[in-house]
Each structure stands twice: as C-alpha cells, then as structure tokens.
Coordinates of C-alpha atoms (C1' of nucleotides) in Angstrom, one line a residue:
Chain A
M17 CA 26.3 3.5 61.7
D18 CA 26.2 3.4 65.4
A19 CA 29.2 3.1 67.8
K20 CA 28.3 -0.5 68.6
T21 CA 28.4 -1.6 64.9
L22 CA 31.7 0.2 64.5
C23 CA 33.3 -1.5 67.5
L24 CA 32.1 -4.9 66.3
G25 CA 33.7 -4.2 62.8
V26 CA 37.0 -3.5 64.4
L27 CA 36.8 -6.6 66.7
L28 CA 36.0 -8.8 63.7
R29 CA 39.6 -8.1 62.7
G30 CA 40.8 -9.5 66.1
E31 CA 40.9 -9.0 69.8
A32 CA 41.3 -5.3 70.8
S33 CA 41.0 -2.9 73.8
G34 CA 38.9 0.3 73.8
Y35 CA 42.1 2.2 73.4
E36 CA 43.1 0.1 70.4
I37 CA 39.7 0.5 68.7
K38 CA 40.0 4.3 69.1
K39 CA 43.4 4.0 67.3
A40 CA 41.9 2.0 64.5
F41 CA 39.7 5.0 63.8
E42 CA 42.4 7.6 64.3
E43 CA 45.4 6.2 62.5
G44 CA 44.4 2.6 61.6
P45 CA 42.6 1.0 58.7
F46 CA 39.3 2.8 59.4
S47 CA 40.8 6.2 59.9
H48 CA 39.9 7.7 56.6
F49 CA 36.2 6.9 56.5
H50 CA 34.9 6.7 60.1
Q51 CA 35.7 8.0 63.6
T52 CA 34.6 7.5 67.0
S53 CA 35.5 8.9 70.6
F54 CA 36.1 7.1 74.0
G55 CA 32.7 8.6 75.1
S56 CA 31.0 6.3 72.6
I57 CA 33.4 3.3 72.5
Y58 CA 33.5 2.4 76.3
P59 CA 29.6 2.6 76.7
A60 CA 29.3 0.6 73.4
L61 CA 31.7 -2.1 74.6
N62 CA 29.8 -2.6 77.9
A63 CA 26.5 -2.7 76.1
L64 CA 27.8 -5.3 73.6
S65 CA 29.3 -7.3 76.5
A66 CA 26.0 -7.3 78.3
E67 CA 24.3 -8.5 75.0
G68 CA 26.8 -11.3 74.7
L69 CA 28.0 -10.1 71.4
I70 CA 31.6 -9.7 72.7
T71 CA 33.6 -11.1 75.7
G72 CA 36.2 -9.3 77.6
R73 CA 39.3 -10.5 79.4
A74 CA 41.7 -8.5 81.6
Q75 CA 45.3 -8.3 80.3
A76 CA 47.9 -7.3 82.9
Q77 CA 50.6 -5.3 81.3
D78 CA 54.2 -4.6 82.5
K79 CA 54.7 -0.9 83.3
R80 CA 51.4 0.0 81.7
P81 CA 47.8 0.1 82.9
D82 CA 45.8 -3.0 82.5
K83 CA 44.0 -3.6 79.2
K84 CA 40.7 -5.1 78.8
L85 CA 40.8 -7.1 75.6
Y86 CA 37.5 -7.8 73.9
S87 CA 36.8 -10.5 71.3
I88 CA 33.7 -10.9 69.1
T89 CA 31.5 -13.9 69.8
P90 CA 29.7 -16.0 67.1
K91 CA 26.5 -14.2 68.1
G92 CA 28.4 -10.9 67.7
R93 CA 29.6 -12.0 64.2
S94 CA 26.2 -12.6 63.0
A95 CA 24.9 -9.4 64.5
L96 CA 27.6 -7.4 62.5
I97 CA 26.9 -9.3 59.2
S98 CA 23.2 -8.5 59.8
A99 CA 23.9 -4.8 60.6
L100 CA 25.8 -4.5 57.3
K101 CA 22.6 -5.2 55.4
I102 CA 21.2 -1.7 56.1
E103 CA 21.4 0.8 53.3
P104 CA 24.3 2.9 53.8
A105 CA 23.7 6.7 54.5
P106 CA 25.1 9.1 51.9
D107 CA 28.9 9.6 52.1
V108 CA 29.8 12.7 54.1
M109 CA 32.8 15.0 54.0
R110 CA 33.3 17.4 56.9
S111 CA 35.9 20.1 56.4
D112 CA 36.2 23.3 58.6
F113 CA 39.3 24.0 56.3
L114 CA 37.0 24.3 53.1
F115 CA 34.4 26.2 55.0
I116 CA 37.0 28.7 56.1
L117 CA 38.6 28.8 52.7
S118 CA 35.2 29.5 51.0
F119 CA 35.6 32.9 52.6
A120 CA 39.2 33.4 51.5
Q121 CA 38.6 36.9 50.3
F122 CA 37.9 38.0 54.0
L123 CA 41.2 36.5 55.2
P124 CA 44.8 37.6 54.9
P125 CA 46.5 35.9 52.0
R126 CA 49.3 34.8 54.3
R127 CA 46.8 32.9 56.5
V128 CA 45.2 31.3 53.4
G129 CA 48.6 30.1 52.1
H130 CA 49.5 28.8 55.6
L131 CA 46.2 26.9 55.8
I132 CA 46.6 25.2 52.5
D133 CA 50.2 24.3 53.3
Q134 CA 49.1 22.6 56.6
R135 CA 46.3 20.8 54.9
I136 CA 48.7 19.5 52.1
A137 CA 51.1 18.2 54.7
W138 CA 48.3 16.6 56.6
Y139 CA 47.0 14.7 53.4
R140 CA 50.5 13.7 52.4
E141 CA 51.3 12.4 55.9
A142 CA 48.1 10.4 55.8
L143 CA 48.8 9.1 52.4
E144 CA 52.3 7.9 53.6
R145 CA 50.7 6.0 56.5
M146 CA 48.1 4.3 54.3
E147 CA 50.6 3.4 51.5
S148 CA 53.4 2.2 53.8
C149 CA 51.0 -0.4 55.2
A150 CA 53.0 -3.2 53.7
C151 CA 50.1 -5.7 54.2
T152 CA 48.8 -5.1 50.6
N153 CA 48.6 -8.7 49.6
T154 CA 47.7 -10.3 53.0
V155 CA 44.7 -7.9 53.5
P156 CA 41.2 -9.2 52.6
A157 CA 39.8 -8.0 49.3
G158 CA 37.3 -5.5 50.9
A159 CA 39.8 -3.9 53.1
A160 CA 42.3 -3.5 50.2
F161 CA 39.6 -1.9 48.0
V162 CA 38.5 0.5 50.7
R163 CA 42.2 1.4 51.4
G164 CA 42.7 2.1 47.7
M165 CA 39.8 4.4 47.6
G166 CA 41.2 6.3 50.6
I167 CA 44.5 6.7 48.8
A168 CA 42.8 7.9 45.5
V169 CA 40.7 10.5 47.2
Y170 CA 43.4 11.9 49.5
R171 CA 45.8 12.0 46.5
A172 CA 43.3 13.9 44.6
A173 CA 42.8 16.3 47.5
A174 CA 46.5 16.9 48.0
D175 CA 47.2 17.4 44.3
Y176 CA 44.2 19.9 43.8
L177 CA 45.5 22.0 46.8
E178 CA 49.1 22.0 45.3
A179 CA 47.8 22.8 41.9
H180 CA 45.5 25.7 42.8
R181 CA 47.3 27.2 45.8
A182 CA 49.1 29.9 43.8
E183 CA 46.1 30.9 41.8
L184 CA 43.8 31.4 44.8
I185 CA 46.5 33.4 46.6
A186 CA 46.9 35.6 43.5
E187 CA 43.3 36.2 43.2
I188 CA 42.6 37.2 46.8
S189 CA 45.7 39.4 46.9
E190 CA 44.5 41.4 43.9
S191 CA 41.0 41.9 45.3
A192 CA 39.9 45.0 47.3
T193 CA 37.9 43.2 49.9
L194 CA 41.1 42.5 52.0
V195 CA 40.9 42.9 55.7
A196 CA 43.6 43.8 58.1
E197 CA 45.9 41.2 59.4
Chain B
M21 CA 32.6 24.4 63.5
D22 CA 29.3 24.9 65.3
A23 CA 25.8 25.3 63.8
K24 CA 25.8 29.2 64.6
T25 CA 29.0 29.7 62.6
L26 CA 27.7 27.6 59.7
C27 CA 24.4 29.7 59.6
L28 CA 26.4 32.9 59.6
G29 CA 28.5 31.7 56.8
V30 CA 25.5 30.9 54.6
L31 CA 23.9 34.3 55.7
L32 CA 27.0 36.2 54.6
R33 CA 26.0 35.2 51.0
G34 CA 22.6 36.9 51.4
E35 CA 19.3 36.8 53.1
A36 CA 17.9 33.2 53.7
S37 CA 15.3 31.3 55.7
G38 CA 16.1 28.3 57.9
Y39 CA 14.8 26.0 55.2
E40 CA 17.0 27.6 52.6
I41 CA 20.1 27.3 54.8
K42 CA 19.3 23.6 55.1
K43 CA 19.3 23.3 51.3
A44 CA 22.6 25.2 51.1
F45 CA 24.1 22.3 53.0
E46 CA 22.1 19.6 51.1
E47 CA 22.5 20.6 47.6
G48 CA 23.9 24.0 47.5
P49 CA 27.5 25.4 47.5
F50 CA 28.3 23.9 51.0
S51 CA 26.9 20.5 50.4
H52 CA 30.3 18.7 49.7
F53 CA 32.0 19.8 52.8
H54 CA 29.5 20.4 55.6
Q55 CA 26.0 19.5 56.8
T56 CA 23.4 20.5 59.3
S57 CA 19.9 19.6 60.3
F58 CA 16.8 21.5 61.3
G59 CA 17.4 20.4 64.8
S60 CA 20.4 22.6 65.0
I61 CA 19.6 25.3 62.5
Y62 CA 16.5 26.7 64.1
P63 CA 17.8 27.0 67.6
A64 CA 21.0 28.4 66.2
L65 CA 19.0 31.1 64.3
N66 CA 17.1 32.0 67.4
A67 CA 20.3 32.3 69.5
L68 CA 22.0 34.4 66.7
S69 CA 18.9 36.7 66.6
A70 CA 19.0 37.1 70.4
E71 CA 22.7 38.0 70.2
G72 CA 22.0 40.6 67.5
L73 CA 24.3 38.9 64.9
I74 CA 21.3 38.4 62.5
T75 CA 17.9 40.0 62.1
G76 CA 14.8 38.3 60.8
R77 CA 11.8 39.5 59.0
A78 CA 8.6 37.6 58.1
Q79 CA 8.0 37.1 54.4
A80 CA 4.4 36.3 53.4
Q81 CA 4.2 33.9 50.6
D82 CA 1.4 33.0 48.0
K83 CA 0.2 29.4 48.5
R84 CA 3.1 28.6 50.7
P85 CA 3.8 28.8 54.5
D86 CA 5.3 32.1 55.6
K87 CA 9.2 32.3 55.5
K88 CA 11.3 33.9 58.1
L89 CA 14.1 35.6 56.2
Y90 CA 17.3 36.3 58.1
S91 CA 20.1 38.7 57.3
I92 CA 23.6 39.0 58.8
T93 CA 24.3 42.3 60.8
P94 CA 27.6 44.1 60.8
K95 CA 28.1 42.6 64.2
G96 CA 27.3 39.2 62.8
R97 CA 29.8 39.8 60.0
S98 CA 32.6 40.6 62.3
A99 CA 31.7 37.6 64.6
L100 CA 31.9 35.3 61.6
I101 CA 35.2 36.7 60.4
S102 CA 36.6 36.2 63.9
A103 CA 35.2 32.6 64.1
L104 CA 37.2 31.9 60.8
K105 CA 40.4 32.5 62.7
I106 CA 40.2 29.2 64.7
E107 CA 42.5 26.3 63.7
P108 CA 40.3 24.1 61.5
A109 CA 39.8 20.5 62.8
P110 CA 41.2 17.8 60.6
D111 CA 39.1 17.0 57.5
V112 CA 36.8 14.0 58.1
M113 CA 35.2 11.6 55.7
R114 CA 32.2 9.5 57.0
S115 CA 31.2 6.7 54.8
D116 CA 29.0 3.8 55.9
F117 CA 29.5 2.5 52.4
L118 CA 33.3 2.1 52.8
F119 CA 32.7 0.5 56.3
I120 CA 30.3 -2.1 54.8
L121 CA 32.5 -2.6 51.8
S122 CA 35.6 -3.3 54.0
F123 CA 33.8 -6.5 55.0
A124 CA 33.0 -7.4 51.3
Q125 CA 34.1 -11.0 51.7
F126 CA 31.2 -11.6 54.0
L127 CA 28.6 -10.1 51.6
P128 CA 27.0 -11.6 48.5
P129 CA 28.8 -10.3 45.4
R130 CA 25.5 -9.2 43.9
R131 CA 24.9 -6.8 46.8
V132 CA 28.5 -5.5 46.6
G133 CA 28.0 -4.8 43.0
H134 CA 24.8 -3.0 43.6
L135 CA 26.2 -0.9 46.5
I136 CA 29.1 0.3 44.3
D137 CA 26.8 1.1 41.4
Q138 CA 24.5 3.2 43.6
R139 CA 27.5 5.0 45.0
I140 CA 29.0 5.8 41.5
A141 CA 25.5 7.1 40.5
W142 CA 25.4 9.3 43.6
Y143 CA 28.8 10.7 43.0
R144 CA 28.1 11.4 39.3
E145 CA 24.9 13.2 40.2
A146 CA 26.6 15.3 42.7
L147 CA 29.3 16.2 40.2
E148 CA 26.8 17.2 37.5
R149 CA 25.1 19.5 40.2
M150 CA 28.5 21.1 41.2
E151 CA 29.7 21.5 37.5
S152 CA 26.4 22.8 36.0
C153 CA 26.5 25.7 38.5
A154 CA 27.1 28.2 35.6
C155 CA 28.2 30.8 38.1
T156 CA 31.9 29.8 37.5
N157 CA 33.2 33.4 36.8
T158 CA 30.9 35.4 39.1
V159 CA 31.7 33.4 42.3
P160 CA 34.3 34.7 44.7
A161 CA 37.7 33.2 44.5
G162 CA 37.4 31.3 47.8
A163 CA 34.0 29.7 46.8
A164 CA 35.4 28.8 43.4
F165 CA 38.5 27.1 44.9
V166 CA 36.4 25.1 47.3
R167 CA 33.9 24.1 44.5
G168 CA 36.9 22.9 42.4
M169 CA 38.2 20.8 45.3
G170 CA 34.9 19.1 45.7
I171 CA 34.7 18.3 42.1
A172 CA 38.3 17.0 42.1
V173 CA 37.7 14.7 45.1
Y174 CA 34.3 13.5 44.0
R175 CA 35.5 12.7 40.5
A176 CA 38.4 10.7 42.0
A177 CA 36.0 8.8 44.1
A178 CA 33.8 8.0 41.2
D179 CA 36.6 7.0 38.9
Y180 CA 38.1 4.7 41.5
L181 CA 34.9 2.9 42.1
E182 CA 34.5 2.4 38.3
A183 CA 38.0 1.3 37.8
H184 CA 38.1 -1.2 40.7
R185 CA 34.5 -2.5 40.8
A186 CA 35.1 -5.6 38.6
E187 CA 38.2 -6.5 40.5
L188 CA 36.7 -6.6 43.8
I189 CA 33.7 -8.5 42.7
A190 CA 36.0 -11.1 41.0
E191 CA 38.1 -11.5 44.2
I192 CA 35.1 -12.1 46.5
S193 CA 33.4 -14.4 44.1
E194 CA 36.5 -16.6 44.1
S195 CA 36.9 -16.6 47.9
A196 CA 35.4 -19.4 50.1
T197 CA 34.2 -17.1 52.9
L198 CA 31.0 -16.5 51.0
V199 CA 27.8 -16.3 53.0
A200 CA 24.3 -17.2 51.9
E201 CA 22.2 -14.5 50.3
Chain C
dC8 C1' 63.9 17.3 86.4
dT9 C1' 60.2 19.3 84.2
dG10 C1' 57.1 19.3 80.6
dA11 C1' 55.2 17.1 76.6
dC12 C1' 53.4 12.9 75.1
dA13 C1' 51.8 7.9 75.1
dT14 C1' 49.2 4.1 77.3
dA15 C1' 44.7 3.0 79.4
dT16 C1' 39.9 3.6 81.2
dA17 C1' 35.9 6.2 82.3
dT18 C1' 32.4 9.9 82.7
dC19 C1' 29.7 14.3 81.9
dA20 C1' 27.8 18.3 79.9
dA21 C1' 27.1 20.4 75.8
dC22 C1' 25.9 19.8 71.4
dC23 C1' 24.1 17.5 67.2
dC24 C1' 21.2 14.3 64.4
dT25 C1' 17.0 11.7 63.5
dA26 C1' 12.5 11.2 63.6
dT27 C1' 8.3 13.3 64.2
dA28 C1' 4.4 16.9 64.3
dT29 C1' 2.0 20.4 61.9
dA30 C1' 0.1 22.5 57.5
dG31 C1' -0.9 23.3 52.9
dG32 C1' 0.5 22.9 47.8
dT33 C1' 1.8 20.2 43.6
dG34 C1' 1.9 16.6 40.5
dG35 C1' 1.6 11.6 38.9
dG36 C1' -0.8 7.4 38.7
dC37 C1' -5.2 4.5 38.5
Chain D
dG18 C1' -11.5 12.3 40.8
dC19 C1' -8.9 10.6 44.5
dC20 C1' -4.9 9.1 46.9
dC21 C1' -0.2 8.9 47.7
dA22 C1' 4.2 10.8 47.5
dC23 C1' 6.8 14.6 47.7
dC24 C1' 8.0 19.8 48.3
dT25 C1' 7.8 24.1 51.1
dA26 C1' 8.2 25.7 55.9
dT27 C1' 9.0 25.8 61.0
dA28 C1' 9.7 23.5 65.5
dT29 C1' 10.9 20.2 69.2
dA30 C1' 12.0 15.9 72.0
dG31 C1' 14.8 12.1 72.7
dG32 C1' 18.8 9.6 72.0
dG33 C1' 23.5 9.4 70.7
dT34 C1' 28.1 11.6 70.0
dT35 C1' 31.8 14.8 70.7
dG36 C1' 35.2 17.0 73.4
dA37 C1' 37.0 17.9 77.6
dT38 C1' 38.4 16.2 81.8
dA39 C1' 40.0 13.1 85.6
dT40 C1' 43.1 9.5 87.0
dA41 C1' 47.5 6.9 87.0
dT42 C1' 51.8 5.7 85.2
dG43 C1' 55.9 5.4 81.9
dT44 C1' 59.1 7.5 78.5
dC45 C1' 61.8 10.7 76.3
dA46 C1' 63.9 15.2 75.0
dG47 C1' 65.9 19.4 76.6

DNA sequence: CTGACATATATCAACCCTATATAGGTGGGC
DNA sequence: GCCCACCTATATAGGGTTGATATATGTCAG
C-alpha cells in the first residue's frame, strides 16, 4: 500500500491537510494498522494534486501557520476504489519490544519488568483512545469493524503481558545467564 | 531496529546462512514480530563480518548451492546485548487488509467475505505453525514469552474475524452505497 | 522567561523493500 | 518424458520510506 493510496483513503473521509493526515495515522482511526511520515505524505499530496486526484486550497489560520486543505476529486475516488482491488499483502507486526524480550535472559530482570510495564501502559492508553471514540454508531460499517479488530487485538496483547509478566521475571531471575546491570 | 541487529539476534541462537536468517523472519521464531528481506540481510552480513561481529565459513552442499554459514563472535555478542539497551520504538501493525476493509461499504460483499476468509485461514495457519513448535519447554524463557504473546494476539485476531464476519457482510449488503462488481 | 510541546510545511540522507538475475534440484501434472 | 512451478542459495539495483532536521509561530507550565 503506497503513500498515495493511504492519503487518498484519509481524504475520502473528508478534507484534510498533510499534518492532519499524519495525525490520522498517529492517533486517529488508521493508527492501529498503518503509518506514514511527512517525508512520504507531502510528496504524495503533490503527486496526487498533479494527477488531478485531489485538489488543494489554502486555509488562512488565526495565530497558526497556513494550512493547505486537500479534497478528493471524483477521479481520485475511483482511483482509490480501484486501488482497493489489489490483493492485500500479509499482515505484519513489527515490535522492537518483543525482539528485545526474546533475549530476556540476557537482560536485568528490573529492565524486563520496566519494559513490560511501559508496553502495558502504551496498549491501555491506545485502547482508551480507540474506545472513547463516541462515534460508534455513526461510523460506516467497515470503519467500525476495523476499529473493533484493533480493540480486540490490543486488549489481547495487554492482557497477555499482564498475565505473564510475573512468570517471566521469576524465570529469568532464577536463571544463571544473568548479566550485570 | 536495524537489519544488523536483527541478524545478530538470529545468529545468537546459532550458526546460520543468509537464507536461513530470512526464514527465521518468514516462518521461524521471529516471524510474528519482525521481518527483513535479502536486500537488507546480505549487506548487513557483509558489514557485520567486516566489523568482526560475525565470522563466515563456506559450507559445501550436496546437490545444492554452497552455503555461507555465519557465527556470532564474542564481540558480536556484546554488541547485540548493548543494542538491546535502546528504548524500543512503539509496536506497529501494518495491515493492507484492514485498510481495505475500512472502506468495506465501497466493495462488493462477496469480495469482503472472501478477504476475511483468506485472512482467517492465514492467521489459523500461522497459529498452527507457532503452536506445533514442540520446543515449548526447551526454549529460553524470553523466547517462550514472546511466542505466547504471538499466539495470544493471532488467536484474538482470528477469533474477532470469525465472530464479526457475518455482521459486517449483512451491514454492507443492506447499505445503498454499493458499487458494481 | 525559558524550555517543552503543538501546529504546519518541507526536504534530504540513510536505510529498507521489491523485483530481478543467476543456477541447479525436486516434484507434480499431462 | 517434458515442462512448469517451486525450493535452496546469494546478490544487487532502483524506487520508496523513515527519521532527522529546518523554519516559523503560539501556548502553557514552572
């Protein structure tokens, strides 16, 4: 899924600036299953604009830098629908946290505990953000389904970490492969 | 987490070739939380070799191309342990599937159903692979913990998809925003 | 009144992924 | 028997993405 398609997807939900698109992937409705950076968003918006798939208008703001608000065009809408026809690549989870923890026996138990606590807090915070979104019954069916999946998966992750934290710490504390803090 | 650290992580578990490292991220014990490609593995192995963090030896094979088996050196081991001290980046899920499904109301219900079925099958298959790994009690504590987390999360995903498939299809079938197949 | 953080756009180097090349073995279908 | 698809195995080029940085201004806490 390239940056252009991702931007079109956000813009289908309504007018937005580059900064707002970034937020949609950072804390908004897309945050739990895709991400992008300014380095790909701004070039993508320029390309989409040149191809006539979106149109931009400048929005002067009080006590804020100007915004460039982009809207999807009918041509852009059909380009998106057509892009949705591709076979989706396999789902991918990327977690430095789990990579590090898979070598828990080489880490000080205190650090392992701290890492797990941090991650539980992170998942719980994300869950609150997803659940609090009061829009439950106004959201289109697809978005609601996807949001529910995010909640289910994040809850499973947080629950697992809470349930197995003590066990892991106990096991690595016993072991002799401990390294110095 | 850069490719070099990921390779060191695999090699800490034992001697391996570039191809085998790829497999560790594709279907092996790292598959559910990180991935790499040949395009990053081979240059990483060359760089690690030049830095003295790993050593390579050629392994002639019967009726197969030669392998280059790499082993981690003591220097490499401490470089890895030291790399594990960084603060892990936030966990990230990347799913074209969920991105597409979030626009389910613009897709033919038949395709939505097919996509979900495919994804359930994919998750169930991955689960079987993770669970069948009979090594449960011989694996180090960290690896077992991480494996359990993968199973918990994948099971939650598959269960959610199964539980809500019918509901989503019903909702988009009713809706008027249907597009032609 | 300073430092941290938010809004807002933009770019660049470093890195990573995808696709492709090479080369031979294995196994299924017709 | 032959072809096609797929597995083992290494390698690279090209294109795209990430992360850091630059710029400019406003807010808010200590």
